[in-house]
mmCIF file of C-alpha atoms in Angstrom:
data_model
loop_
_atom_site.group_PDB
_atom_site.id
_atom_site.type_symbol
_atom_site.label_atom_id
_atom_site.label_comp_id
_atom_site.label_asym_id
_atom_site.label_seq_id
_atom_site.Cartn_x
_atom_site.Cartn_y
_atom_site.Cartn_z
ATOM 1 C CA UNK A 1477 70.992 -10.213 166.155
ATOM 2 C CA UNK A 1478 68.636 -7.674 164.956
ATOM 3 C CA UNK A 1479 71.554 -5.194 164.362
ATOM 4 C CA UNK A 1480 73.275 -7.606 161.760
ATOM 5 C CA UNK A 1481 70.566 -9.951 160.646
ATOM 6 C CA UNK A 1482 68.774 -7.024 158.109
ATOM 7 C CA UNK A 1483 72.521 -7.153 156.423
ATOM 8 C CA UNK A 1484 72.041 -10.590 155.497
ATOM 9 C CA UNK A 1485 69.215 -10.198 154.169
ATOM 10 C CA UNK A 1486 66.988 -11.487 157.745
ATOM 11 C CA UNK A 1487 64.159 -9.590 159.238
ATOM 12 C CA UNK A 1488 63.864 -8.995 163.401
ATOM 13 C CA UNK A 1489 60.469 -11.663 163.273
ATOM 14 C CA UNK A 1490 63.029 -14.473 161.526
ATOM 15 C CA UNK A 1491 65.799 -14.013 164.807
ATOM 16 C CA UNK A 1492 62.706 -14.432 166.947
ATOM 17 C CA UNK A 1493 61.245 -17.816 164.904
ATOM 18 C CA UNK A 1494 65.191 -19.047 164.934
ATOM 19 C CA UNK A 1495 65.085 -18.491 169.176
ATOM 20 C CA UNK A 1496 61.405 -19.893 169.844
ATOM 21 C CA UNK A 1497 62.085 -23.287 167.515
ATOM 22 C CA UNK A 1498 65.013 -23.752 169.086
ATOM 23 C CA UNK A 1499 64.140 -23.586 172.254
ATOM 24 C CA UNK A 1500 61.297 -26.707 170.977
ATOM 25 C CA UNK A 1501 63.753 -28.231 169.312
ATOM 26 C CA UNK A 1502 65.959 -28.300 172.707
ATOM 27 C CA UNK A 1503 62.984 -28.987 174.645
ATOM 28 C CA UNK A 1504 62.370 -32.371 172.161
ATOM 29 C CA UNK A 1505 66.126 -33.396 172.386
ATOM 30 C CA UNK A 1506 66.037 -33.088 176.227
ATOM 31 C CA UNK A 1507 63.842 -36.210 175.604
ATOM 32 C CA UNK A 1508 65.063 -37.929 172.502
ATOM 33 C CA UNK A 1509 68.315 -37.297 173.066
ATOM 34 C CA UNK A 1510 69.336 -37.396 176.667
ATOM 35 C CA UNK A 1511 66.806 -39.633 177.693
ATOM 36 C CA UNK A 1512 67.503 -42.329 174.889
ATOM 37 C CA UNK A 1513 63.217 -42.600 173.935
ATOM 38 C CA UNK A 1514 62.038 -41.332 170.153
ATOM 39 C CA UNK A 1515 59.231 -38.796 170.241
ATOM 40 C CA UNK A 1516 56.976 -37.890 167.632
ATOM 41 C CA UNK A 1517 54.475 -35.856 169.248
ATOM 42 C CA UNK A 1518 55.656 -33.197 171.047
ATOM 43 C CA UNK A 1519 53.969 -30.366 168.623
ATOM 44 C CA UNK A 1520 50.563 -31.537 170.310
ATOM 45 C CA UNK A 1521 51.663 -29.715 173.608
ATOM 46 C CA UNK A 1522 53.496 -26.714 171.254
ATOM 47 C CA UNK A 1523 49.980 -26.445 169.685
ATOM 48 C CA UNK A 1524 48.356 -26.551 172.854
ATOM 49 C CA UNK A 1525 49.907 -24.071 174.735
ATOM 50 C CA UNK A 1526 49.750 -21.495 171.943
ATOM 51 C CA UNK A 1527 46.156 -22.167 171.405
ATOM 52 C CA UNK A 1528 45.372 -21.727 174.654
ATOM 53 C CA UNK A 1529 47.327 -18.440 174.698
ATOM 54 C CA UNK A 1530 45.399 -16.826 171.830
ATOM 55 C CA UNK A 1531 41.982 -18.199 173.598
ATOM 56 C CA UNK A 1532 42.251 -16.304 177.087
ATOM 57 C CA UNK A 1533 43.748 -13.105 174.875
ATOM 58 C CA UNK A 1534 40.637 -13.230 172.907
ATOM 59 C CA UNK A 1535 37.876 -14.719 175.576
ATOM 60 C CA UNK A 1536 39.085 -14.062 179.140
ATOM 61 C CA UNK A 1537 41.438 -11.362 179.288
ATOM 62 C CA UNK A 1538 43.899 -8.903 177.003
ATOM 63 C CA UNK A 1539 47.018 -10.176 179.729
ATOM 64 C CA UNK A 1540 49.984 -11.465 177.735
ATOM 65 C CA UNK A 1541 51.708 -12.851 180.810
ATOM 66 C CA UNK A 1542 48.220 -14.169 181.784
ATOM 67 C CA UNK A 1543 47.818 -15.720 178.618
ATOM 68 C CA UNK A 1544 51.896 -16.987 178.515
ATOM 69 C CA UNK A 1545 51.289 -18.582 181.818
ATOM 70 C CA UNK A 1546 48.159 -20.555 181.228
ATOM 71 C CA UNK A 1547 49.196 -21.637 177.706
ATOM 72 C CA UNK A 1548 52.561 -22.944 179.660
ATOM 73 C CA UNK A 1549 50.482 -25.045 181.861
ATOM 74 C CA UNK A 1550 48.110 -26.178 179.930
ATOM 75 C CA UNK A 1551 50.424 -27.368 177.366
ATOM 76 C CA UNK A 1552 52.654 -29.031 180.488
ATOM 77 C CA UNK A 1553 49.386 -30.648 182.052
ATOM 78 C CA UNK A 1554 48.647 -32.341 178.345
ATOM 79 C CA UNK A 1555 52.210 -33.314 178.458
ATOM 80 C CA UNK A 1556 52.016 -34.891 182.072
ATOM 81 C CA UNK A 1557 48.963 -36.814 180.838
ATOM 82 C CA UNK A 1558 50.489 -38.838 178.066
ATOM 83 C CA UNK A 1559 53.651 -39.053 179.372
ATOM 84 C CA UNK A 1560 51.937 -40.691 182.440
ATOM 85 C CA UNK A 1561 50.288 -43.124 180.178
ATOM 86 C CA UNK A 1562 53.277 -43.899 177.761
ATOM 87 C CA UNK A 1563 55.904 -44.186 180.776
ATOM 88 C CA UNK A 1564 55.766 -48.305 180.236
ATOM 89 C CA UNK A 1565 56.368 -48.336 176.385
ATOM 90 C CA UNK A 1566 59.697 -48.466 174.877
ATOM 91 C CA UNK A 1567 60.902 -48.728 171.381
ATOM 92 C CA UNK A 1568 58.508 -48.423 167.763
ATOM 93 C CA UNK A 1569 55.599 -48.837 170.586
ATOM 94 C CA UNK A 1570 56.324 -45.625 172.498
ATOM 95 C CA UNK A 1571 57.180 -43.768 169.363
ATOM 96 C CA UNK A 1572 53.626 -44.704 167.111
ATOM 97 C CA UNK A 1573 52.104 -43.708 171.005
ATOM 98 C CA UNK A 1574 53.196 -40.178 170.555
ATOM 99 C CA UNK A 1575 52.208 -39.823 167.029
ATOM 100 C CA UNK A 1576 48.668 -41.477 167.847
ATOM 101 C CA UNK A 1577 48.251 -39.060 170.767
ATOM 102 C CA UNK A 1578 49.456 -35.904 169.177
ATOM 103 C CA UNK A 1579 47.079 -36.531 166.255
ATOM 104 C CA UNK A 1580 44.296 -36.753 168.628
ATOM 105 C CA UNK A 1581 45.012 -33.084 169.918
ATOM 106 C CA UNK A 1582 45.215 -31.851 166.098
ATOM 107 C CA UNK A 1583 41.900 -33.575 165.126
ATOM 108 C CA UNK A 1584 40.403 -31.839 167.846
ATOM 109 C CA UNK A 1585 41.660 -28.933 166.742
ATOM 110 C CA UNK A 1586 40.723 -28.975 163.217
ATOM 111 C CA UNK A 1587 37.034 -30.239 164.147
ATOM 112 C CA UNK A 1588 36.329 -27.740 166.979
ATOM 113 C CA UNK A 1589 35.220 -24.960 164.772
ATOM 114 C CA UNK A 1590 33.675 -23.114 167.361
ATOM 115 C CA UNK A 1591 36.583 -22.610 169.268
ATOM 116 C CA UNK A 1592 39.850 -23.111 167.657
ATOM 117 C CA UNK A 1593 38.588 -21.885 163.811
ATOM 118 C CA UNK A 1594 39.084 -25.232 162.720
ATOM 119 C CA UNK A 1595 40.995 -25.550 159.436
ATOM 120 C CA UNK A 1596 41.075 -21.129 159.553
ATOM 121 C CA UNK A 1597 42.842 -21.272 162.806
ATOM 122 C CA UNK A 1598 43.162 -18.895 165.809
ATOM 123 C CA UNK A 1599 43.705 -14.989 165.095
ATOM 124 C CA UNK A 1600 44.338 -12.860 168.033
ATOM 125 C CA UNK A 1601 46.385 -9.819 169.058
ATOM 126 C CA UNK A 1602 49.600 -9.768 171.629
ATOM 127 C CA UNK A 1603 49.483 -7.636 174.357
ATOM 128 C CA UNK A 1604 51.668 -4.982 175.668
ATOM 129 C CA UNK A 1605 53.686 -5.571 178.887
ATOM 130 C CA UNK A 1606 52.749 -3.014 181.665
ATOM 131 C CA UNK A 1607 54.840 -3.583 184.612
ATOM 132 C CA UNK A 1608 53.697 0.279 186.001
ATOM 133 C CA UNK A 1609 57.034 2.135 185.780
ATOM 134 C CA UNK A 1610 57.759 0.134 182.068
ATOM 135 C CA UNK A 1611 55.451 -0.534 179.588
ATOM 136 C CA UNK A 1612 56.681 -2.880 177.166
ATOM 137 C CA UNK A 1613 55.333 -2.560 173.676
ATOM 138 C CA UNK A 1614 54.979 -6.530 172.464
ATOM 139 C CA UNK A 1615 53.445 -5.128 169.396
ATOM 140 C CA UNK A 1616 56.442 -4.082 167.533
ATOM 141 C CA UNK A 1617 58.718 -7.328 166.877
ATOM 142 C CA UNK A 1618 62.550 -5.637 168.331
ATOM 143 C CA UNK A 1619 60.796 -5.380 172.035
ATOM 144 C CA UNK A 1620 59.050 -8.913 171.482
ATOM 145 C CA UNK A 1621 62.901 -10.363 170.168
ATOM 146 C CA UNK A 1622 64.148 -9.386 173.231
ATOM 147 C CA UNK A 1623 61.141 -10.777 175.385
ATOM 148 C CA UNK A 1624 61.204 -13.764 173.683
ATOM 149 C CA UNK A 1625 65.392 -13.701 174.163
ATOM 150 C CA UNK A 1626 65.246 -13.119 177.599
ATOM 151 C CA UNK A 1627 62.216 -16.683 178.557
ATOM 152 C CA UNK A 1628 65.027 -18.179 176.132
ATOM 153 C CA UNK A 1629 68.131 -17.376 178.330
ATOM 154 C CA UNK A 1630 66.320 -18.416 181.471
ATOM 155 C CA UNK A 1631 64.645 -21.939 179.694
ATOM 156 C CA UNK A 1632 68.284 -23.220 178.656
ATOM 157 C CA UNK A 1633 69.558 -21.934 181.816
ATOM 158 C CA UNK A 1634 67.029 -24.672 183.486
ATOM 159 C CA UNK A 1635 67.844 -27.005 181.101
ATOM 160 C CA UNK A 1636 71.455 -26.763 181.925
ATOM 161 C CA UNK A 1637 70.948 -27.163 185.673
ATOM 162 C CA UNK A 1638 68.501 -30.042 184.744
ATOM 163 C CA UNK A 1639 70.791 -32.059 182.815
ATOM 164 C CA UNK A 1640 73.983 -31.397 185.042
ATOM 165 C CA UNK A 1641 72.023 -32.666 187.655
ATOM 166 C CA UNK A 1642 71.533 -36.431 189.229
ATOM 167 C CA UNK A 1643 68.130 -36.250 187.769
ATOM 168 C CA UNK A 1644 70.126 -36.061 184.465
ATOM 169 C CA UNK A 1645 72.641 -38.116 184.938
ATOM 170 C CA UNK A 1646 70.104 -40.879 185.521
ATOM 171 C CA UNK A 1647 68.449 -39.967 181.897
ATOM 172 C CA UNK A 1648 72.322 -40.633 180.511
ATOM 173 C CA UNK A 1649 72.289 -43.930 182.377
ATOM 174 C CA UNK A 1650 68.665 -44.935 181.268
ATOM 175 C CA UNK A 1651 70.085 -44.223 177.736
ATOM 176 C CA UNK A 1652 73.221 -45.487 177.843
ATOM 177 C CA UNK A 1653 71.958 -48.967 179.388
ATOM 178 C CA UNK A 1654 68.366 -49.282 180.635
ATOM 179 C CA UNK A 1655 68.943 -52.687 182.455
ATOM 180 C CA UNK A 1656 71.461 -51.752 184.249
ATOM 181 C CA UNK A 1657 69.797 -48.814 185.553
ATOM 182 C CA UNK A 1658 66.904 -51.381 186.589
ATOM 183 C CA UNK A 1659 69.627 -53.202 188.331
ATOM 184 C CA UNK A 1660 70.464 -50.118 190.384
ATOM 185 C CA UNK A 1661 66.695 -49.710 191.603
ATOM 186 C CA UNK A 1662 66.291 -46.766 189.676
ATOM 187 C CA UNK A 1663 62.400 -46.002 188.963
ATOM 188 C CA UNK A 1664 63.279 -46.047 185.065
ATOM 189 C CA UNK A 1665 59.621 -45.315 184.558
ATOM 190 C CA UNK A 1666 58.981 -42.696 186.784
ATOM 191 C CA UNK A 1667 61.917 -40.975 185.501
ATOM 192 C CA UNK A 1668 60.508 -41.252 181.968
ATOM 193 C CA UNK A 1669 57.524 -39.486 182.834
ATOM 194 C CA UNK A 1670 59.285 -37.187 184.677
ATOM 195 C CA UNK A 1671 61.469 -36.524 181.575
ATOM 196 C CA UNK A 1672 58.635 -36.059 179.367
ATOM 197 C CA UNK A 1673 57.145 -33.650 181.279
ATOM 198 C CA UNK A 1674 59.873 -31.546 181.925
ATOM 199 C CA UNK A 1675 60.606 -31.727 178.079
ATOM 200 C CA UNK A 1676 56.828 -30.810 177.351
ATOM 201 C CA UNK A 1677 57.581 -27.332 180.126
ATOM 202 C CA UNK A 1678 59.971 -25.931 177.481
ATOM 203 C CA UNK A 1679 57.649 -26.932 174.341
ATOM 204 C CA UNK A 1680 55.290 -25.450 175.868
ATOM 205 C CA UNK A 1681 57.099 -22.076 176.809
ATOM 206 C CA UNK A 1682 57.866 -21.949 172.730
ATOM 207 C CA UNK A 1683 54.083 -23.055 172.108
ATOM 208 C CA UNK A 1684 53.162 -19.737 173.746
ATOM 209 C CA UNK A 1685 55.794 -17.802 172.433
ATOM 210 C CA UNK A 1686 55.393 -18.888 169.222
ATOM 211 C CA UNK A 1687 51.483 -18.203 168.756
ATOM 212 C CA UNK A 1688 52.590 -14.639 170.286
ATOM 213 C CA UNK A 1689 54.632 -14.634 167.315
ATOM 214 C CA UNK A 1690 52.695 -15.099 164.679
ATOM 215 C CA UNK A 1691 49.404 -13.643 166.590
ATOM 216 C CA UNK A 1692 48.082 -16.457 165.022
ATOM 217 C CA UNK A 1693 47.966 -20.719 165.484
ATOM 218 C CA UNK A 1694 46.782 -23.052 163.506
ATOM 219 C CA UNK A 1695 45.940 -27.071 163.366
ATOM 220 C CA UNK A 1696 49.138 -27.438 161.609
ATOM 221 C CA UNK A 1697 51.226 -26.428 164.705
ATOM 222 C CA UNK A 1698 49.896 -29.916 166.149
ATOM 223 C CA UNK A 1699 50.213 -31.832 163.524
ATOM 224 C CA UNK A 1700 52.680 -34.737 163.801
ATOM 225 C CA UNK A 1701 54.706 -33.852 160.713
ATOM 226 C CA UNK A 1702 55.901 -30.158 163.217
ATOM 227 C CA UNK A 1703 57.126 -32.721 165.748
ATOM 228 C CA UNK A 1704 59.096 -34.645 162.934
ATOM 229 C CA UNK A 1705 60.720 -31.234 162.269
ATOM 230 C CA UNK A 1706 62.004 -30.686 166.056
ATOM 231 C CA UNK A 1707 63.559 -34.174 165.854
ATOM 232 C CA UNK A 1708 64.924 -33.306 162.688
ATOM 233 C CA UNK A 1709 66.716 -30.399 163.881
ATOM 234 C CA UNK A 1710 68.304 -32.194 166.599
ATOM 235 C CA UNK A 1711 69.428 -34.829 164.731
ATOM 236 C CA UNK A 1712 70.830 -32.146 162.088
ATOM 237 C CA UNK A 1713 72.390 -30.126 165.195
ATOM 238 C CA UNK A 1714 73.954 -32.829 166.894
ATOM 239 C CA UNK A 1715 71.385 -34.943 169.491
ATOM 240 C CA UNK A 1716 73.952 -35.552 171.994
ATOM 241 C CA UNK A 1717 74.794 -31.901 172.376
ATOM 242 C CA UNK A 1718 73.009 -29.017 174.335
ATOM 243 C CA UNK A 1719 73.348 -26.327 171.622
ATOM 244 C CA UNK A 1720 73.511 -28.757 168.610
ATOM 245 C CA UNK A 1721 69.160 -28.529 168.512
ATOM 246 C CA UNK A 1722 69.746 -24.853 168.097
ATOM 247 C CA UNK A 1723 72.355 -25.094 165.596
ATOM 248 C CA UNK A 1724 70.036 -27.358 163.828
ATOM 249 C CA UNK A 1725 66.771 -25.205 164.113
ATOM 250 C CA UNK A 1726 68.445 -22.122 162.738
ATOM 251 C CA UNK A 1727 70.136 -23.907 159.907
ATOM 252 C CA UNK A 1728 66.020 -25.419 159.332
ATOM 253 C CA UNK A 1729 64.862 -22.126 160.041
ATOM 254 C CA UNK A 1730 67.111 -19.938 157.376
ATOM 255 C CA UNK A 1731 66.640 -22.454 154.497
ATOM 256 C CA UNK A 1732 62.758 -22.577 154.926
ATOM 257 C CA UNK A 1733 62.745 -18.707 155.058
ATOM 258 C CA UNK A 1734 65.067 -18.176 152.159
ATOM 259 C CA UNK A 1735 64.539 -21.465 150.156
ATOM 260 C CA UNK A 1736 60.635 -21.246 150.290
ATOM 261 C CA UNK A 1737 60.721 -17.934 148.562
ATOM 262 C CA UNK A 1738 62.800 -19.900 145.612
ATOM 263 C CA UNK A 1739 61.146 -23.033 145.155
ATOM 264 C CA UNK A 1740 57.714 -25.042 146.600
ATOM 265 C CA UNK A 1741 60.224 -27.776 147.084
ATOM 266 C CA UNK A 1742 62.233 -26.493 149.536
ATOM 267 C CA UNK A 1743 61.478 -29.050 152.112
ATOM 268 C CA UNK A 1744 63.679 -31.478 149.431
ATOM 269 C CA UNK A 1745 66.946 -29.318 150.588
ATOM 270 C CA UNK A 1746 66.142 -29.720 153.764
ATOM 271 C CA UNK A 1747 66.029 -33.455 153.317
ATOM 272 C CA UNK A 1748 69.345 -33.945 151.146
ATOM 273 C CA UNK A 1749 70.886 -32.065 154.140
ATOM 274 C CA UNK A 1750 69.479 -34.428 156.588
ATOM 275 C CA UNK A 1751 70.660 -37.680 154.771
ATOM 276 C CA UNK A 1752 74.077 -36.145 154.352
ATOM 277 C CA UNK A 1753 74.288 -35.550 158.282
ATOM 278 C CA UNK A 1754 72.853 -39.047 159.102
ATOM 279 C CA UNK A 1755 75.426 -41.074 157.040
ATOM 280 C CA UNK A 1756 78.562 -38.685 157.086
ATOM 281 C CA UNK A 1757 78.143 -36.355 160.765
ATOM 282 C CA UNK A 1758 76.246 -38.987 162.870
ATOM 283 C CA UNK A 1759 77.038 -37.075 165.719
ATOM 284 C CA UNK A 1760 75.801 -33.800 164.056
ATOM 285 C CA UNK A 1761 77.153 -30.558 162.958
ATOM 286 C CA UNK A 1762 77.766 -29.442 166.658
ATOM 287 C CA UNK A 1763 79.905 -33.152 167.026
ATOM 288 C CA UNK A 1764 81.827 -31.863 164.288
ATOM 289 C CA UNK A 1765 82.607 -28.749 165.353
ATOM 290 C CA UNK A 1766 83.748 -30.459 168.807
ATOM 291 C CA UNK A 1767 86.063 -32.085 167.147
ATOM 292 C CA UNK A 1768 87.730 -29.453 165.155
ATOM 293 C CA UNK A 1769 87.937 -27.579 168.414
ATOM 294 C CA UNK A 1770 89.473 -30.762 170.174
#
């Protein structure tokens, strides 16, 4: 991608935003979509994990796998937490749950000054890679695209093997008919929590990414309105497909980046394209295109 992407008009940082919001927005649909629950607040454990990131670079130590791994649990920990408490809610309940929890991580963030900036948010440098025979540069974005393309590869790998397992079959079932899975003594709320926290693993792994990125994070990366947007791009993509969250994060992706440089109301395009998909392509853009191909 960063061969081609400067002939249309793209930039090397834009292929590595398109990889590390999909790989949230896969994360979310491993939820929403495969396990059948609605999720609004899965940016609290993408804001986590890259605040925590930027805090050990700046305050513990200059280690960007250091700082990658602890924002990855930390972020997965927050995620096991909820998800532990929410595992008994279904429906409108479990979805205002998430929002009411995620908004509790970003009003902690935009009150603890003293830690997280507050409303100025977290600046701190990525680290270079040194593995003793190769040093990888993370400062310039082409070696960071590929770093970034490779913890991609090996997150939808897992999510792959995940889903193609019994573990997720039984998310289909819960899904397709939670009663009867109740019938068939299957913990349906164990698995939930389960599901959650697996889905809040990957979030996390683009939280950290993400604030590697941008060397920066901010309150907004937990707000509730950046977990609308992963949902959003799976429903745009297609929600019962594996790719169709990716489809839909780089088709949310490209029109912010090039429609945001147009207009302060870019966010409306974005919108018209979502109510087209919802009443026309209910199964997505990636349903249609497995239809064309069938």
């Amino acid at each position: 991608m960063p061969y081609w992407i400067g002939l249309v008009g793209g930039y090397t940082d834009l292929a590595s935003r398109l990889l590390i919001i999909g790989l949230a927005a896969m994360a979310t649909n491993l939820l929403v979509g495969h396990s059948g629950v609605m999720a609004f607040g899965h940016a609290a454990y993408f804001g986590l994990s890259a605040y925590t990131t930027g805090l050990v670079i700046n305050h513990w130590m200059p280690s960007t796998p250091l700082a990658f791994v602890a924002g990855v649990l930390m972020g997965t920990l927050g995620g096991a937490l909820v998800g532990f408490l929410l595992a008994k809610l279904r429906g409108i309940y479990f979805a205002l749950a998430t929002i009411a929890f995620g908004q509790v991580f970003f009003f902690i963030a935009f009150r603890w000054n003293a830690v997280t900036g507050g409303d100025n948010g977290l600046t701190f440098q990525r680290q270079p890679i040194d593995l003793g025979l190769l040093r990888i540069d993370l400062t310039h974005s082409l070696p960071y695209y590929y770093t970034a393309l490779a913890v991609f590869a090996v997150c939808a790998a897992a999510m792959a093997m995940i889903l193609r397992s019994p573990f997720g079959h039984t998310l289909l079932a819960m899904r397709e008919n939670e009663r009867r899975a109740r019938f068939l003594s299957i913990p349906v709320n164990r698995h939930l929590w389960m599901a959650y926290t697996v889905s809040c693993v990957f979030v996390a792994v683009a939280g950290s990414l993400y604030g590697m990125l941008n060397n920066f994070v901010s309150p907004h990366d937990l707000h509730w309105t950046q977990s609308g947007d992963f949902v959003l791009m799976a429903v745009i993509g297609g929600m019962r497909s594996f790719w169709g969250p990716l489809l839909g994060a780089a088709i949310f992706v490209v029109a912010q980046d090039y429609l945001s440089s147009l207009t302060q109301n870019w966010m409306f395009f974005i919108g018209l394209i979502f109510v087209l998909v919802v009443l026309f392509l209910p199964r997505g853009i990636a349903g249609l295109l497995q239809r064309r191909g069938a």
